[in-house]
Amino acid sequence: GGPGIKNCIADVLPILAKMLENMKAEPLHLCHRLDKETTGVMVLARSKEAAEKIRLLFKTRQVEKIYWAVVLGDPDPVEGVVEIPIVEKEVKSHQSHYKMTLAPRYRVRAEDGRVVKARGARHAERAVTRYRRLAAASACSLLQLQPITGVKHQIRVHLAYGLGCPILGDHKYSHWSKLAPQKLPELTLRRLKLEQSKARHLPLHLHAHRLCLPLGQPLDFVCKLPLFFQKTLRKLELDIPKD
């Protein structure tokens, strides 16, 4: 749910409960959120008590979350941690809009190249993302991601602005100052059999692959990749991991 969202998962929870449990079912409860364009695992609870327990696990960062993403370019280094605070800012252009962006605590001084402390943005939130490259081909990479914190659009911002590798189909964070379709490398367009003018139809290639909940005996949930994501991996000749 949220501003301008017409179809929300919360609206279909009573119907989903009836499909699972027959007509006498109690509605299911949402335990966490996913960006509207992100695919993958979503945990629902059958009772309010279970939902509150699980929400607390998310809030206290006890849930292990693993995402997969196809990105443009190749991160350097190929494995590491991005730890840069994130803040929401207004983008002043001919179409003013709001975006999440980096608010680094340090900067390189132009005069002598020394790293010095930057003035922190007041409302910036701590954000930490672990990443690892799984495959690279066709001017793209397949990354495994583990968000340690849960800031809005964290993975998208850290990849696009922190590593310079925006997610394929992320038209919002591929540019800063404009709202425009993502510009793709020639090789990527060729492999996808796509014209640049049609790039705006590419969906976001970010998938919540796995969730592990430490509830007594840990519960491990895995969601396989959607068909469009699998097709993209094949076209780009990115090897699909076996797990």
PDB file of C-alpha atoms in Angstrom:
ATOM      1  CA  GLY A   1       0.000   0.000   0.000  1.00  0.00           C
ATOM      2  CA  GLY A   2       0.923   3.666  -0.178  1.00  0.00           C
ATOM      3  CA  PRO A   3       0.172   6.863  -2.086  1.00  0.00           C
ATOM      4  CA  GLY A   4      -1.129   6.184  -5.605  1.00  0.00           C
ATOM      5  CA  ILE A   5      -1.166   2.373  -5.192  1.00  0.00           C
ATOM      6  CA  LYS A   6      -4.458   1.055  -6.572  1.00  0.00           C
ATOM      7  CA  ASN A   7      -3.912  -2.694  -6.182  1.00  0.00           C
ATOM      8  CA  CYS A   8      -2.465  -3.631  -2.817  1.00  0.00           C
ATOM      9  CA  ILE A   9      -1.709  -7.105  -1.434  1.00  0.00           C
ATOM     10  CA  ALA A  10      -3.553  -6.206   1.796  1.00  0.00           C
ATOM     11  CA  ASP A  11      -6.812  -5.982  -0.205  1.00  0.00           C
ATOM     12  CA  VAL A  12      -6.584  -9.617  -1.347  1.00  0.00           C
ATOM     13  CA  LEU A  13      -5.596 -11.179   2.009  1.00  0.00           C
ATOM     14  CA  PRO A  14      -9.169 -12.244   2.950  1.00  0.00           C
ATOM     15  CA  ILE A  15      -9.624 -13.891  -0.487  1.00  0.00           C
ATOM     16  CA  LEU A  16      -6.239 -15.619  -0.230  1.00  0.00           C
ATOM     17  CA  ALA A  17      -7.150 -16.947   3.240  1.00  0.00           C
ATOM     18  CA  LYS A  18     -10.383 -18.448   1.861  1.00  0.00           C
ATOM     19  CA  MET A  19      -8.477 -20.094  -0.989  1.00  0.00           C
ATOM     20  CA  LEU A  20      -6.067 -21.680   1.507  1.00  0.00           C
ATOM     21  CA  GLU A  21      -8.386 -22.497   4.402  1.00  0.00           C
ATOM     22  CA  ASN A  22     -11.936 -22.640   2.912  1.00  0.00           C
ATOM     23  CA  MET A  23     -14.768 -20.192   3.531  1.00  0.00           C
ATOM     24  CA  LYS A  24     -14.464 -19.925   7.358  1.00  0.00           C
ATOM     25  CA  ALA A  25     -10.896 -18.606   7.271  1.00  0.00           C
ATOM     26  CA  GLU A  26      -9.671 -15.657   9.296  1.00  0.00           C
ATOM     27  CA  PRO A  27      -7.845 -13.024   7.177  1.00  0.00           C
ATOM     28  CA  LEU A  28      -4.071 -13.385   6.909  1.00  0.00           C
ATOM     29  CA  HIS A  29      -1.722 -10.737   8.330  1.00  0.00           C
ATOM     30  CA  LEU A  30       1.128  -8.916   6.604  1.00  0.00           C
ATOM     31  CA  CYS A  31       4.465  -9.200   8.430  1.00  0.00           C
ATOM     32  CA  HIS A  32       6.740  -7.010   6.279  1.00  0.00           C
ATOM     33  CA  ARG A  33       6.868  -5.066   3.004  1.00  0.00           C
ATOM     34  CA  LEU A  34       8.350  -5.436  -0.458  1.00  0.00           C
ATOM     35  CA  ASP A  35       8.703  -2.635  -3.023  1.00  0.00           C
ATOM     36  CA  LYS A  36       5.765  -2.883  -5.420  1.00  0.00           C
ATOM     37  CA  GLU A  37       8.048  -3.893  -8.350  1.00  0.00           C
ATOM     38  CA  THR A  38      10.117  -6.434  -6.382  1.00  0.00           C
ATOM     39  CA  THR A  39       9.275 -10.134  -6.778  1.00  0.00           C
ATOM     40  CA  GLY A  40       9.924 -12.949  -4.331  1.00  0.00           C
ATOM     41  CA  VAL A  41       9.245 -14.261  -0.839  1.00  0.00           C
ATOM     42  CA  MET A  42       6.599 -12.583   1.284  1.00  0.00           C
ATOM     43  CA  VAL A  43       5.672 -13.974   4.699  1.00  0.00           C
ATOM     44  CA  LEU A  44       2.060 -13.830   5.884  1.00  0.00           C
ATOM     45  CA  ALA A  45       0.849 -14.915   9.332  1.00  0.00           C
ATOM     46  CA  ARG A  46      -2.349 -16.788  10.200  1.00  0.00           C
ATOM     47  CA  SER A  47      -2.787 -14.960  13.539  1.00  0.00           C
ATOM     48  CA  LYS A  48      -2.183 -11.472  14.974  1.00  0.00           C
ATOM     49  CA  GLU A  49       0.141 -12.920  17.637  1.00  0.00           C
ATOM     50  CA  ALA A  50       2.350 -14.655  15.047  1.00  0.00           C
ATOM     51  CA  ALA A  51       2.391 -11.502  12.892  1.00  0.00           C
ATOM     52  CA  GLU A  52       3.569  -9.373  15.840  1.00  0.00           C
ATOM     53  CA  LYS A  53       6.328 -11.874  16.672  1.00  0.00           C
ATOM     54  CA  ILE A  54       7.559 -11.885  13.057  1.00  0.00           C
ATOM     55  CA  ARG A  55       7.330  -8.082  12.721  1.00  0.00           C
ATOM     56  CA  LEU A  56       9.538  -7.782  15.812  1.00  0.00           C
ATOM     57  CA  LEU A  57      12.122 -10.111  14.207  1.00  0.00           C
ATOM     58  CA  PHE A  58      12.202  -7.826  11.133  1.00  0.00           C
ATOM     59  CA  LYS A  59      12.378  -4.687  13.284  1.00  0.00           C
ATOM     60  CA  THR A  60      15.285  -6.030  15.357  1.00  0.00           C
ATOM     61  CA  ARG A  61      17.109  -7.244  12.192  1.00  0.00           C
ATOM     62  CA  GLN A  62      17.039 -10.922  13.122  1.00  0.00           C
ATOM     63  CA  VAL A  63      15.667 -12.041   9.734  1.00  0.00           C
ATOM     64  CA  GLU A  64      18.249 -13.119   7.164  1.00  0.00           C
ATOM     65  CA  LYS A  65      17.208 -11.748   3.752  1.00  0.00           C
ATOM     66  CA  ILE A  66      18.833 -12.782   0.480  1.00  0.00           C
ATOM     67  CA  TYR A  67      18.011 -11.000  -2.793  1.00  0.00           C
ATOM     68  CA  TRP A  68      19.162 -11.561  -6.379  1.00  0.00           C
ATOM     69  CA  ALA A  69      19.489  -8.742  -8.890  1.00  0.00           C
ATOM     70  CA  VAL A  70      20.648  -8.300 -12.487  1.00  0.00           C
ATOM     71  CA  VAL A  71      22.663  -5.072 -12.669  1.00  0.00           C
ATOM     72  CA  LEU A  72      24.325  -3.046 -15.405  1.00  0.00           C
ATOM     73  CA  GLY A  73      28.120  -3.222 -15.270  1.00  0.00           C
ATOM     74  CA  ASP A  74      30.417  -5.086 -12.924  1.00  0.00           C
ATOM     75  CA  PRO A  75      30.896  -4.069  -9.273  1.00  0.00           C
ATOM     76  CA  ASP A  76      34.458  -3.307  -8.192  1.00  0.00           C
ATOM     77  CA  PRO A  77      35.377  -5.133  -6.009  1.00  0.00           C
ATOM     78  CA  VAL A  78      33.211  -8.116  -6.967  1.00  0.00           C
ATOM     79  CA  GLU A  79      32.311  -8.789  -3.318  1.00  0.00           C
ATOM     80  CA  GLY A  80      31.986  -6.486  -0.346  1.00  0.00           C
ATOM     81  CA  VAL A  81      29.826  -4.324   1.889  1.00  0.00           C
ATOM     82  CA  VAL A  82      28.297  -0.933   1.080  1.00  0.00           C
ATOM     83  CA  GLU A  83      27.801   1.074   4.260  1.00  0.00           C
ATOM     84  CA  ILE A  84      26.592   4.563   3.332  1.00  0.00           C
ATOM     85  CA  PRO A  85      23.678   6.345   5.052  1.00  0.00           C
ATOM     86  CA  ILE A  86      20.589   7.098   2.934  1.00  0.00           C
ATOM     87  CA  VAL A  87      18.283  10.108   2.977  1.00  0.00           C
ATOM     88  CA  GLU A  88      15.244  11.235   0.953  1.00  0.00           C
ATOM     89  CA  LYS A  89      15.769  14.392  -1.117  1.00  0.00           C
ATOM     90  CA  GLU A  90      13.805  16.477  -3.561  1.00  0.00           C
ATOM     91  CA  VAL A  91      15.193  16.410  -7.104  1.00  0.00           C
ATOM     92  CA  LYS A  92      14.780  19.896  -8.502  1.00  0.00           C
ATOM     93  CA  SER A  93      14.374  19.595 -12.269  1.00  0.00           C
ATOM     94  CA  HIS A  94      11.678  20.449 -14.825  1.00  0.00           C
ATOM     95  CA  GLN A  95       9.727  17.576 -13.184  1.00  0.00           C
ATOM     96  CA  SER A  96      10.404  17.934  -9.444  1.00  0.00           C
ATOM     97  CA  HIS A  97      10.217  14.611  -7.571  1.00  0.00           C
ATOM     98  CA  TYR A  98      11.596  12.840  -4.495  1.00  0.00           C
ATOM     99  CA  LYS A  99      14.244  10.107  -4.407  1.00  0.00           C
ATOM    100  CA  MET A 100      16.298   8.281  -1.825  1.00  0.00           C
ATOM    101  CA  THR A 101      20.006   9.070  -2.161  1.00  0.00           C
ATOM    102  CA  LEU A 102      23.355   8.615  -0.430  1.00  0.00           C
ATOM    103  CA  ALA A 103      24.404  10.831   2.465  1.00  0.00           C
ATOM    104  CA  PRO A 104      28.072   9.823   2.960  1.00  0.00           C
ATOM    105  CA  ARG A 105      29.809  10.696   6.221  1.00  0.00           C
ATOM    106  CA  TYR A 106      33.134  11.260   4.468  1.00  0.00           C
ATOM    107  CA  ARG A 107      34.315  13.053   1.316  1.00  0.00           C
ATOM    108  CA  VAL A 108      37.563  13.456  -0.613  1.00  0.00           C
ATOM    109  CA  ARG A 109      38.944  16.996  -0.331  1.00  0.00           C
ATOM    110  CA  ALA A 110      39.604  18.461  -3.788  1.00  0.00           C
ATOM    111  CA  GLU A 111      42.710  20.430  -2.748  1.00  0.00           C
ATOM    112  CA  ASP A 112      44.847  17.544  -1.488  1.00  0.00           C
ATOM    113  CA  GLY A 113      42.831  14.321  -2.013  1.00  0.00           C
ATOM    114  CA  ARG A 114      42.538  13.702   1.748  1.00  0.00           C
ATOM    115  CA  VAL A 115      39.481  11.898   3.156  1.00  0.00           C
ATOM    116  CA  VAL A 116      37.669  14.226   5.571  1.00  0.00           C
ATOM    117  CA  LYS A 117      34.442  14.042   7.560  1.00  0.00           C
ATOM    118  CA  ALA A 118      31.406  15.432   5.718  1.00  0.00           C
ATOM    119  CA  ARG A 119      28.551  17.271   7.391  1.00  0.00           C
ATOM    120  CA  GLY A 120      25.916  14.565   7.959  1.00  0.00           C
ATOM    121  CA  ALA A 121      22.394  14.955   6.586  1.00  0.00           C
ATOM    122  CA  ARG A 122      20.021  15.419   9.528  1.00  0.00           C
ATOM    123  CA  HIS A 123      17.496  12.710   8.635  1.00  0.00           C
ATOM    124  CA  ALA A 124      19.904  10.205   7.051  1.00  0.00           C
ATOM    125  CA  GLU A 125      19.439   6.575   8.112  1.00  0.00           C
ATOM    126  CA  ARG A 126      22.231   4.039   8.568  1.00  0.00           C
ATOM    127  CA  ALA A 127      22.189   1.585   5.646  1.00  0.00           C
ATOM    128  CA  VAL A 128      24.339  -1.537   5.155  1.00  0.00           C
ATOM    129  CA  THR A 129      24.203  -3.949   2.177  1.00  0.00           C
ATOM    130  CA  ARG A 130      26.430  -6.987   1.656  1.00  0.00           C
ATOM    131  CA  TYR A 131      26.886  -8.028  -1.999  1.00  0.00           C
ATOM    132  CA  ARG A 132      28.575 -10.772  -4.008  1.00  0.00           C
ATOM    133  CA  ARG A 133      28.829 -11.270  -7.764  1.00  0.00           C
ATOM    134  CA  LEU A 134      27.483 -14.648  -8.919  1.00  0.00           C
ATOM    135  CA  ALA A 135      27.991 -14.249 -12.691  1.00  0.00           C
ATOM    136  CA  ALA A 136      28.978 -11.644 -15.311  1.00  0.00           C
ATOM    137  CA  ALA A 137      28.236 -11.441 -19.072  1.00  0.00           C
ATOM    138  CA  SER A 138      26.784  -9.098 -21.722  1.00  0.00           C
ATOM    139  CA  ALA A 139      27.858  -5.930 -19.829  1.00  0.00           C
ATOM    140  CA  CYS A 140      25.717  -7.094 -16.877  1.00  0.00           C
ATOM    141  CA  SER A 141      26.180  -8.994 -13.604  1.00  0.00           C
ATOM    142  CA  LEU A 142      24.017 -11.205 -11.428  1.00  0.00           C
ATOM    143  CA  LEU A 143      24.477 -10.251  -7.770  1.00  0.00           C
ATOM    144  CA  GLN A 144      23.476 -11.851  -4.486  1.00  0.00           C
ATOM    145  CA  LEU A 145      22.548  -9.218  -1.908  1.00  0.00           C
ATOM    146  CA  GLN A 146      21.984  -9.249   1.819  1.00  0.00           C
ATOM    147  CA  PRO A 147      20.505  -6.059   3.266  1.00  0.00           C
ATOM    148  CA  ILE A 148      21.604  -5.848   6.903  1.00  0.00           C
ATOM    149  CA  THR A 149      19.387  -2.786   7.525  1.00  0.00           C
ATOM    150  CA  GLY A 150      15.958  -2.082   6.030  1.00  0.00           C
ATOM    151  CA  VAL A 151      15.910   1.473   4.662  1.00  0.00           C
ATOM    152  CA  LYS A 152      13.434   2.345   1.878  1.00  0.00           C
ATOM    153  CA  HIS A 153      14.908   1.498  -1.591  1.00  0.00           C
ATOM    154  CA  GLN A 154      18.218   0.639   0.113  1.00  0.00           C
ATOM    155  CA  ILE A 155      19.440  -2.045  -2.326  1.00  0.00           C
ATOM    156  CA  ARG A 156      18.509   0.046  -5.375  1.00  0.00           C
ATOM    157  CA  VAL A 157      20.279   3.168  -4.066  1.00  0.00           C
ATOM    158  CA  HIS A 158      23.422   1.357  -2.847  1.00  0.00           C
ATOM    159  CA  LEU A 159      23.798  -0.440  -6.194  1.00  0.00           C
ATOM    160  CA  ALA A 160      23.068   2.560  -8.423  1.00  0.00           C
ATOM    161  CA  TYR A 161      24.829   5.356  -6.530  1.00  0.00           C
ATOM    162  CA  GLY A 162      27.242   3.439  -4.281  1.00  0.00           C
ATOM    163  CA  LEU A 163      28.592   0.857  -6.766  1.00  0.00           C
ATOM    164  CA  GLY A 164      27.581   2.544 -10.051  1.00  0.00           C
ATOM    165  CA  CYS A 165      25.665  -0.619 -11.071  1.00  0.00           C
ATOM    166  CA  PRO A 166      21.930   0.193 -11.297  1.00  0.00           C
ATOM    167  CA  ILE A 167      19.486  -2.720 -11.353  1.00  0.00           C
ATOM    168  CA  LEU A 168      18.230  -3.707 -14.808  1.00  0.00           C
ATOM    169  CA  GLY A 169      14.789  -2.131 -15.242  1.00  0.00           C
ATOM    170  CA  ASP A 170      15.284   0.399 -12.419  1.00  0.00           C
ATOM    171  CA  HIS A 171      14.266   3.493 -14.339  1.00  0.00           C
ATOM    172  CA  LYS A 172      13.981   5.601 -11.161  1.00  0.00           C
ATOM    173  CA  TYR A 173      17.544   5.173  -9.891  1.00  0.00           C
ATOM    174  CA  SER A 174      19.454   4.935 -13.173  1.00  0.00           C
ATOM    175  CA  HIS A 175      19.557   8.751 -13.357  1.00  0.00           C
ATOM    176  CA  TRP A 176      19.547  11.377 -10.656  1.00  0.00           C
ATOM    177  CA  SER A 177      18.128  14.548 -12.149  1.00  0.00           C
ATOM    178  CA  LYS A 178      15.530  13.223 -14.591  1.00  0.00           C
ATOM    179  CA  LEU A 179      12.644  10.788 -14.892  1.00  0.00           C
ATOM    180  CA  ALA A 180      13.581   8.798 -17.994  1.00  0.00           C
ATOM    181  CA  PRO A 181      13.920   5.176 -19.140  1.00  0.00           C
ATOM    182  CA  GLN A 182      17.190   3.442 -18.267  1.00  0.00           C
ATOM    183  CA  LYS A 183      19.950   3.730 -20.906  1.00  0.00           C
ATOM    184  CA  LEU A 184      21.281   0.264 -21.733  1.00  0.00           C
ATOM    185  CA  PRO A 185      24.655  -0.751 -23.236  1.00  0.00           C
ATOM    186  CA  GLU A 186      24.578  -1.830 -26.921  1.00  0.00           C
ATOM    187  CA  LEU A 187      25.640  -5.393 -26.084  1.00  0.00           C
ATOM    188  CA  THR A 188      22.856  -5.752 -23.501  1.00  0.00           C
ATOM    189  CA  LEU A 189      20.251  -4.432 -25.964  1.00  0.00           C
ATOM    190  CA  ARG A 190      21.468  -6.878 -28.615  1.00  0.00           C
ATOM    191  CA  ARG A 191      21.314  -9.880 -26.286  1.00  0.00           C
ATOM    192  CA  LEU A 192      17.864  -8.897 -25.023  1.00  0.00           C
ATOM    193  CA  LYS A 193      16.735  -8.288 -28.663  1.00  0.00           C
ATOM    194  CA  LEU A 194      15.504  -4.893 -27.524  1.00  0.00           C
ATOM    195  CA  GLU A 195      15.556  -1.368 -28.939  1.00  0.00           C
ATOM    196  CA  GLN A 196      16.520   1.457 -26.591  1.00  0.00           C
ATOM    197  CA  SER A 197      13.126   3.102 -27.277  1.00  0.00           C
ATOM    198  CA  LYS A 198      11.420   0.044 -25.696  1.00  0.00           C
ATOM    199  CA  ALA A 199      13.692  -0.078 -22.616  1.00  0.00           C
ATOM    200  CA  ARG A 200      11.026   1.623 -20.502  1.00  0.00           C
ATOM    201  CA  HIS A 201       8.989  -1.621 -20.584  1.00  0.00           C
ATOM    202  CA  LEU A 202      11.762  -3.608 -18.824  1.00  0.00           C
ATOM    203  CA  PRO A 203      10.619  -4.704 -15.353  1.00  0.00           C
ATOM    204  CA  LEU A 204      12.779  -4.297 -12.250  1.00  0.00           C
ATOM    205  CA  HIS A 205      15.106  -7.320 -11.958  1.00  0.00           C
ATOM    206  CA  LEU A 206      15.207  -7.483  -8.151  1.00  0.00           C
ATOM    207  CA  HIS A 207      14.011 -10.669  -6.467  1.00  0.00           C
ATOM    208  CA  ALA A 208      13.632 -11.559  -2.770  1.00  0.00           C
ATOM    209  CA  HIS A 209      15.093 -15.056  -3.117  1.00  0.00           C
ATOM    210  CA  ARG A 210      15.227 -16.278   0.479  1.00  0.00           C
ATOM    211  CA  LEU A 211      14.097 -15.442   4.008  1.00  0.00           C
ATOM    212  CA  CYS A 212      15.221 -17.187   7.180  1.00  0.00           C
ATOM    213  CA  LEU A 213      13.139 -16.598  10.346  1.00  0.00           C
ATOM    214  CA  PRO A 214      14.670 -17.613  13.705  1.00  0.00           C
ATOM    215  CA  LEU A 215      11.429 -18.866  15.300  1.00  0.00           C
ATOM    216  CA  GLY A 216      12.466 -21.680  17.660  1.00  0.00           C
ATOM    217  CA  GLN A 217      13.456 -23.967  14.811  1.00  0.00           C
ATOM    218  CA  PRO A 218      14.593 -21.619  11.984  1.00  0.00           C
ATOM    219  CA  LEU A 219      12.108 -21.362   9.106  1.00  0.00           C
ATOM    220  CA  ASP A 220      13.710 -21.095   5.665  1.00  0.00           C
ATOM    221  CA  PHE A 221      11.603 -19.804   2.748  1.00  0.00           C
ATOM    222  CA  VAL A 222      12.859 -19.815  -0.849  1.00  0.00           C
ATOM    223  CA  CYS A 223      11.028 -18.405  -3.876  1.00  0.00           C
ATOM    224  CA  LYS A 224      12.139 -19.361  -7.363  1.00  0.00           C
ATOM    225  CA  LEU A 225      12.813 -16.672  -9.941  1.00  0.00           C
ATOM    226  CA  PRO A 226       9.865 -15.410 -11.987  1.00  0.00           C
ATOM    227  CA  LEU A 227       9.760 -16.378 -15.646  1.00  0.00           C
ATOM    228  CA  PHE A 228      10.798 -12.944 -16.996  1.00  0.00           C
ATOM    229  CA  PHE A 229      13.892 -12.976 -14.745  1.00  0.00           C
ATOM    230  CA  GLN A 230      14.859 -16.498 -15.883  1.00  0.00           C
ATOM    231  CA  LYS A 231      14.447 -15.499 -19.560  1.00  0.00           C
ATOM    232  CA  THR A 232      16.656 -12.429 -19.050  1.00  0.00           C
ATOM    233  CA  LEU A 233      19.397 -14.569 -17.453  1.00  0.00           C
ATOM    234  CA  ARG A 234      19.301 -16.945 -20.430  1.00  0.00           C
ATOM    235  CA  LYS A 235      19.383 -14.130 -23.008  1.00  0.00           C
ATOM    236  CA  LEU A 236      22.279 -12.398 -21.238  1.00  0.00           C
ATOM    237  CA  GLU A 237      24.073 -15.741 -20.798  1.00  0.00           C
ATOM    238  CA  LEU A 238      24.317 -15.240 -17.061  1.00  0.00           C
ATOM    239  CA  ASP A 239      24.607 -18.623 -15.354  1.00  0.00           C
ATOM    240  CA  ILE A 240      21.756 -19.338 -12.952  1.00  0.00           C
ATOM    241  CA  PRO A 241      23.112 -20.441  -9.537  1.00  0.00           C
ATOM    242  CA  LYS A 242      22.123 -23.980  -8.555  1.00  0.00           C
ATOM    243  CA  ASP A 243      20.829 -23.230  -5.031  1.00  0.00           C
TER     244      ASP A 243
END
